[in-house]
XYZ file of C-alpha atoms in Angstrom:
364
model
C 39.490 -24.284 10.678
C 38.314 -25.435 14.048
C 38.649 -21.987 15.552
C 37.090 -20.302 12.471
C 34.148 -22.644 12.845
C 34.041 -21.995 16.499
C 33.855 -18.162 16.089
C 31.313 -18.685 13.248
C 29.143 -20.944 15.611
C 29.109 -18.466 18.433
C 28.600 -15.438 16.231
C 25.713 -16.843 14.222
C 24.057 -18.509 17.219
C 24.102 -15.381 19.437
C 22.846 -13.097 16.458
C 20.028 -15.572 15.739
C 18.897 -15.633 19.422
C 19.207 -11.864 19.756
C 17.427 -11.240 16.518
C 14.726 -13.779 17.519
C 14.340 -12.223 21.004
C 13.847 -8.647 20.008
C 11.121 -9.727 17.513
C 9.447 -12.171 19.957
C 9.341 -9.194 22.324
C 7.103 -7.451 19.832
C 5.527 -10.032 17.481
C 2.677 -7.563 16.506
C 5.235 -5.154 15.173
C 6.948 -7.997 13.192
C 3.658 -8.987 11.893
C 3.107 -5.476 10.571
C 6.452 -5.923 8.765
C 5.350 -9.069 7.152
C 2.194 -7.552 6.026
C 4.342 -4.992 4.149
C 6.212 -7.758 2.448
C 3.058 -9.555 1.529
C 1.504 -6.431 0.091
C 0.791 -5.487 -3.496
C 3.780 -4.297 -5.324
C 6.174 -6.157 -3.044
C 5.710 -10.018 -2.860
C 2.074 -9.806 -3.953
C 0.959 -12.407 -1.495
C -1.954 -10.646 0.018
C -3.721 -13.921 0.886
C -1.093 -14.501 3.586
C -1.806 -11.093 5.285
C -4.489 -12.498 7.647
C -2.058 -15.045 8.895
C 0.759 -12.579 9.541
C 0.780 -12.736 13.276
C 0.749 -16.561 13.397
C 3.653 -16.585 10.945
C 5.607 -13.880 12.836
C 5.436 -15.894 16.028
C 6.549 -19.125 14.293
C 9.416 -17.485 12.367
C 10.835 -15.618 15.411
C 10.619 -18.692 17.824
C 12.083 -20.927 14.988
C 14.937 -18.305 14.479
C 15.668 -18.139 18.266
C 15.703 -21.978 18.688
C 17.940 -22.311 15.642
C 20.509 -20.014 17.330
C 20.110 -22.161 20.543
C 20.496 -25.614 18.766
C 23.544 -24.305 16.821
C 25.286 -23.240 20.237
C 24.569 -26.456 22.036
C 25.212 -28.645 19.163
C 21.654 -30.300 19.015
C 20.614 -31.949 15.667
C 23.569 -30.484 13.587
C 22.335 -31.762 10.321
C 18.898 -30.334 10.695
C 20.288 -27.044 12.134
C 22.828 -26.324 9.501
C 20.376 -27.072 6.658
C 17.684 -24.906 8.273
C 20.132 -22.032 8.758
C 21.163 -22.216 5.182
C 17.765 -22.245 3.665
C 16.697 -19.563 6.087
C 19.604 -17.160 5.227
C 19.296 -17.874 1.432
C 15.564 -16.774 1.578
C 16.321 -13.771 3.591
C 19.266 -12.734 1.601
C 17.018 -12.893 -1.546
C 14.324 -11.009 0.276
C 16.579 -8.191 1.543
C 18.338 -7.830 -1.919
C 15.054 -7.593 -3.702
C 13.664 -5.097 -1.106
C 16.910 -2.923 -1.351
C 17.285 -3.140 -5.158
C 13.567 -2.288 -5.871
C 13.259 0.012 -2.812
C 10.179 -1.908 -1.600
C 10.529 -1.970 2.206
C 12.668 0.825 3.801
C 13.250 -1.062 7.051
C 13.634 -4.945 6.989
C 12.612 -5.467 10.694
C 15.445 -7.893 11.116
C 16.082 -6.631 14.696
C 12.580 -5.188 15.190
C 12.755 -1.550 16.427
C 15.835 -2.186 18.546
C 18.253 -1.705 15.625
C 16.654 -0.314 12.468
C 18.646 -1.272 9.265
C 18.242 0.124 5.822
C 17.599 -2.521 3.226
C 21.164 -2.413 2.003
C 22.512 -2.615 5.351
C 20.378 -5.611 5.929
C 21.513 -7.139 2.729
C 25.144 -6.824 3.800
C 24.434 -8.356 7.119
C 22.883 -11.198 5.372
C 25.873 -11.741 3.121
C 28.130 -11.849 6.104
C 25.920 -14.449 7.773
C 25.692 -16.442 4.538
C 29.399 -16.698 4.467
C 29.609 -17.778 8.093
C 26.823 -20.203 7.713
C 28.490 -21.795 4.661
C 31.575 -22.374 6.758
C 29.393 -24.200 9.345
C 27.509 -26.075 6.714
C 30.672 -27.706 5.165
C 32.415 -28.272 8.610
C 29.711 -30.258 10.452
C 32.365 -32.295 12.197
C 33.248 -29.470 14.406
C 29.716 -28.942 15.559
C 29.905 -31.114 18.687
C 27.431 -30.977 21.562
C 28.442 -29.027 24.607
C 26.270 -30.887 27.061
C 25.266 -34.512 27.336
C 23.244 -35.505 24.235
C 20.367 -36.832 26.477
C 19.913 -33.405 28.027
C 19.844 -31.372 24.625
C 16.289 -32.325 23.613
C 15.087 -31.111 27.147
C 16.813 -27.844 26.854
C 15.200 -27.337 23.426
C 11.749 -28.299 24.783
C 12.020 -26.139 27.845
C 13.269 -23.194 25.612
C 10.281 -23.702 23.282
C 7.775 -23.617 26.009
C 9.332 -20.368 27.444
C 9.245 -18.718 24.114
C 5.546 -19.600 23.633
C 4.791 -18.285 27.102
C 6.765 -15.106 26.377
C 5.001 -14.599 23.082
C 1.585 -15.124 24.756
C 2.539 -12.631 27.627
C 3.460 -9.876 25.266
C 0.289 -10.376 23.104
C -1.955 -10.176 26.168
C -0.151 -7.160 27.614
C 2.501 -4.960 25.858
C 6.132 -5.569 24.848
C 8.368 -6.105 27.880
C 11.078 -3.672 26.438
C 9.753 -0.786 24.384
C 12.254 0.075 21.734
C 10.010 2.476 19.917
C 9.963 6.388 19.900
C 6.747 6.493 21.894
C 8.105 4.576 24.918
C 7.136 5.797 28.495
C 9.127 8.896 29.427
C 9.060 10.310 25.981
C 8.164 14.034 25.559
C 6.275 14.101 22.127
C 7.001 17.791 21.293
C 10.673 17.391 22.114
C 10.909 14.177 20.110
C 9.279 16.049 17.139
C 11.710 19.051 17.245
C 14.656 19.695 15.047
C 17.961 20.863 16.650
C 19.217 24.232 15.254
C 22.237 22.477 13.656
C 20.099 19.578 12.133
C 21.295 18.438 8.643
C 18.827 19.427 5.966
C 17.694 17.006 3.353
C 19.820 16.963 0.129
C 18.016 16.527 -3.229
C 19.235 16.147 -6.800
C 17.194 17.595 -9.574
C 17.510 16.290 -13.166
C 16.057 18.832 -15.399
C 15.097 17.705 -18.942
C 14.931 20.085 -21.809
C 14.329 19.955 -25.519
C 17.247 21.862 -27.068
C 17.227 22.059 -30.995
C 15.247 18.788 -31.264
C 17.335 16.772 -28.760
C 16.841 15.996 -25.081
C 19.360 17.390 -22.566
C 19.507 16.670 -18.821
C 20.846 19.364 -16.518
C 21.494 18.465 -12.796
C 21.208 21.018 -10.046
C 20.699 21.089 -6.270
C 17.355 22.706 -6.787
C 17.816 26.010 -8.774
C 16.340 26.285 -12.170
C 19.045 25.823 -14.816
C 19.692 28.507 -17.326
C 19.107 26.548 -20.539
C 18.145 27.910 -24.009
C 15.555 25.220 -24.671
C 11.973 24.100 -24.019
C 11.442 22.751 -20.463
C 10.031 19.077 -20.584
C 10.139 18.075 -16.892
C 12.123 17.517 -13.791
C 12.831 14.372 -11.559
C 13.787 14.760 -7.959
C 16.023 12.324 -6.146
C 16.725 12.167 -2.492
C 20.574 11.986 -1.788
C 20.642 12.449 1.877
C 17.408 12.626 4.037
C 19.239 14.658 6.578
C 18.118 14.781 10.195
C 14.889 12.940 10.976
C 13.403 13.486 14.413
C 12.427 10.271 16.337
C 8.714 11.242 15.843
C 7.887 13.010 12.668
C 4.400 11.794 11.550
C 2.256 12.289 14.533
C -0.809 14.498 14.592
C -4.320 14.965 16.184
C -6.597 15.906 13.176
C -10.137 16.900 13.577
C -12.313 18.806 11.147
C -9.112 19.209 8.995
C -7.213 21.037 11.810
C -4.280 19.674 13.746
C -4.654 20.069 17.508
C -1.427 18.528 18.613
C -0.066 21.820 19.993
C -2.930 22.414 22.155
C -3.480 18.732 23.392
C 0.300 18.509 24.302
C -0.333 21.200 26.890
C -2.931 19.170 28.708
C -1.882 18.327 32.246
C -4.033 15.256 32.299
C -4.783 13.618 28.928
C -5.983 10.065 28.330
C -5.868 8.814 24.731
C -7.846 5.799 23.649
C -5.815 4.345 20.632
C -7.353 2.093 18.069
C -5.677 2.303 14.641
C -8.753 0.765 12.792
C -11.983 0.643 14.752
C -13.428 -2.272 12.669
C -10.158 -4.367 13.400
C -10.080 -3.413 17.143
C -10.875 -6.087 19.693
C -14.554 -5.517 20.748
C -13.983 -7.179 24.100
C -11.389 -4.581 24.820
C -13.769 -1.646 24.590
C -15.839 -3.280 27.512
C -12.736 -3.731 29.485
C -11.685 -0.028 29.196
C -14.932 1.424 30.579
C -13.672 1.195 34.216
C -10.590 3.044 33.405
C -12.580 5.821 31.495
C -14.833 6.221 34.364
C -11.920 6.568 36.825
C -10.129 9.037 34.526
C -13.348 11.156 34.166
C -13.598 11.393 37.996
C -9.859 12.461 38.047
C -10.703 15.320 35.517
C -8.754 13.808 32.730
C -9.435 15.105 29.232
C -10.334 11.827 27.360
C -10.073 11.597 23.539
C -9.878 8.949 21.017
C -7.140 8.385 18.270
C -7.755 6.358 15.089
C -7.346 6.221 11.455
C -10.876 5.196 10.693
C -13.256 7.534 8.843
C -16.019 9.670 10.253
C -18.801 7.368 9.365
C -17.047 4.421 11.184
C -16.286 6.663 14.184
C -20.015 7.800 14.524
C -21.309 4.243 14.363
C -18.784 3.006 16.839
C -19.434 5.635 19.283
C -23.088 4.753 19.089
C -22.560 1.052 19.412
C -20.335 1.444 22.551
C -21.973 4.440 23.944
C -18.720 6.512 23.886
C -19.002 10.224 24.653
C -15.549 11.530 23.817
C -14.242 12.995 20.617
C -12.033 10.973 18.160
C -9.061 12.553 16.312
C -7.476 11.272 13.193
C -3.728 10.342 12.652
C -1.733 8.160 10.184
C -2.491 4.445 10.579
C 1.216 3.539 10.752
C 1.996 6.142 13.282
C -0.876 4.814 15.541
C 0.233 1.287 15.141
C 3.706 2.454 16.525
C 2.362 4.165 19.441
C 1.011 1.150 21.262
C 0.521 -2.494 20.308
C -2.970 -2.828 21.439
C -6.272 -2.021 19.814
C -7.818 -0.577 22.055
C -5.007 0.695 24.097
C -4.614 3.592 26.546
C -1.793 6.207 26.488
C -1.588 8.661 29.449
C 0.095 12.076 28.812
C 1.190 14.928 31.068
C 2.108 18.105 29.177
C 3.054 16.176 26.216
C 5.095 13.499 28.139
C 3.890 9.796 27.937
C 3.581 8.677 31.576
C 1.867 5.242 31.051
C 0.768 2.845 28.235
C -1.780 0.113 28.993
C -3.104 -2.929 27.008
C -6.830 -3.181 27.459
C -6.270 -6.366 29.423
C -4.365 -4.144 31.976
C -6.756 -1.138 32.240
C -7.642 -2.010 35.783
C -4.164 -0.713 36.567
C -4.949 2.707 35.431
C -4.003 5.444 37.912
C -3.175 9.092 37.691
């Protein structure tokens, strides 16, 4: 049992630290995931949505520190109770999400390791078993350093986590795990290989045959049935190959200009998923970068999910003279964790991304 507890301690501790770190690297992304869970039709806790970012930072730091305290043996009673309560809550949450198909990606490891709800639930079941082993064998959870030094290790780690969270919020994630990272060629990331597996669907056709309902299942073809057609239900069996970028566009006046814009040699995109929620201070900060880009013959455009009226008012308020294009809000949130933020492209390849705090670093 001593060795089983030792293995469980290391496995759970390292996993909690890793999971906490990848989400702490991108707390805004995790806050978006919390907003999904708080939304109508999932947990129906919309009143918590305004506090999603604060909750995200608290949860990921708490998760990371629990992994640390487990490994070093600090406050074993508090640690094991915290681990048990946390894993029970998240096991319920992932099961609920998977069974009712509410949130398609749990966000457990941020964008570093995407998991389906059922994969996440399976991971939580394994963790629950290991944590139960730890919970009932506290006598083996001995400190690995002098007890007097443990609280200082936890204190220093907390300060480092808080500083790291502040840094990535004021700039951008230190490690970019998303599909729109620097060096990505967007047209290539949107393309399908010739041998790409196509999506597989199951079609359940319902007919009224002599007064009774009959269901006939096909892979798409209309069944040859001597009866009155009532309806058809389509179910996805295998989604097939999905390119890393599949929901990106530059819409203006109902037309998608992505093919044209991806051929621009010098393109600067000012990104703000929702103009009313963007940081107004940021628009003043990016002015110097826009002036520099204009002198260097960049084509400057905006990208937002806001409507035409909001765009017109915003351009007037901030004296902006470039055109805005429309894209899906979720896609825009994925591109850059700043609102506003700057994305530099050369022939469809992302060469730089800048938080509005760092626009003085803009260069060709």
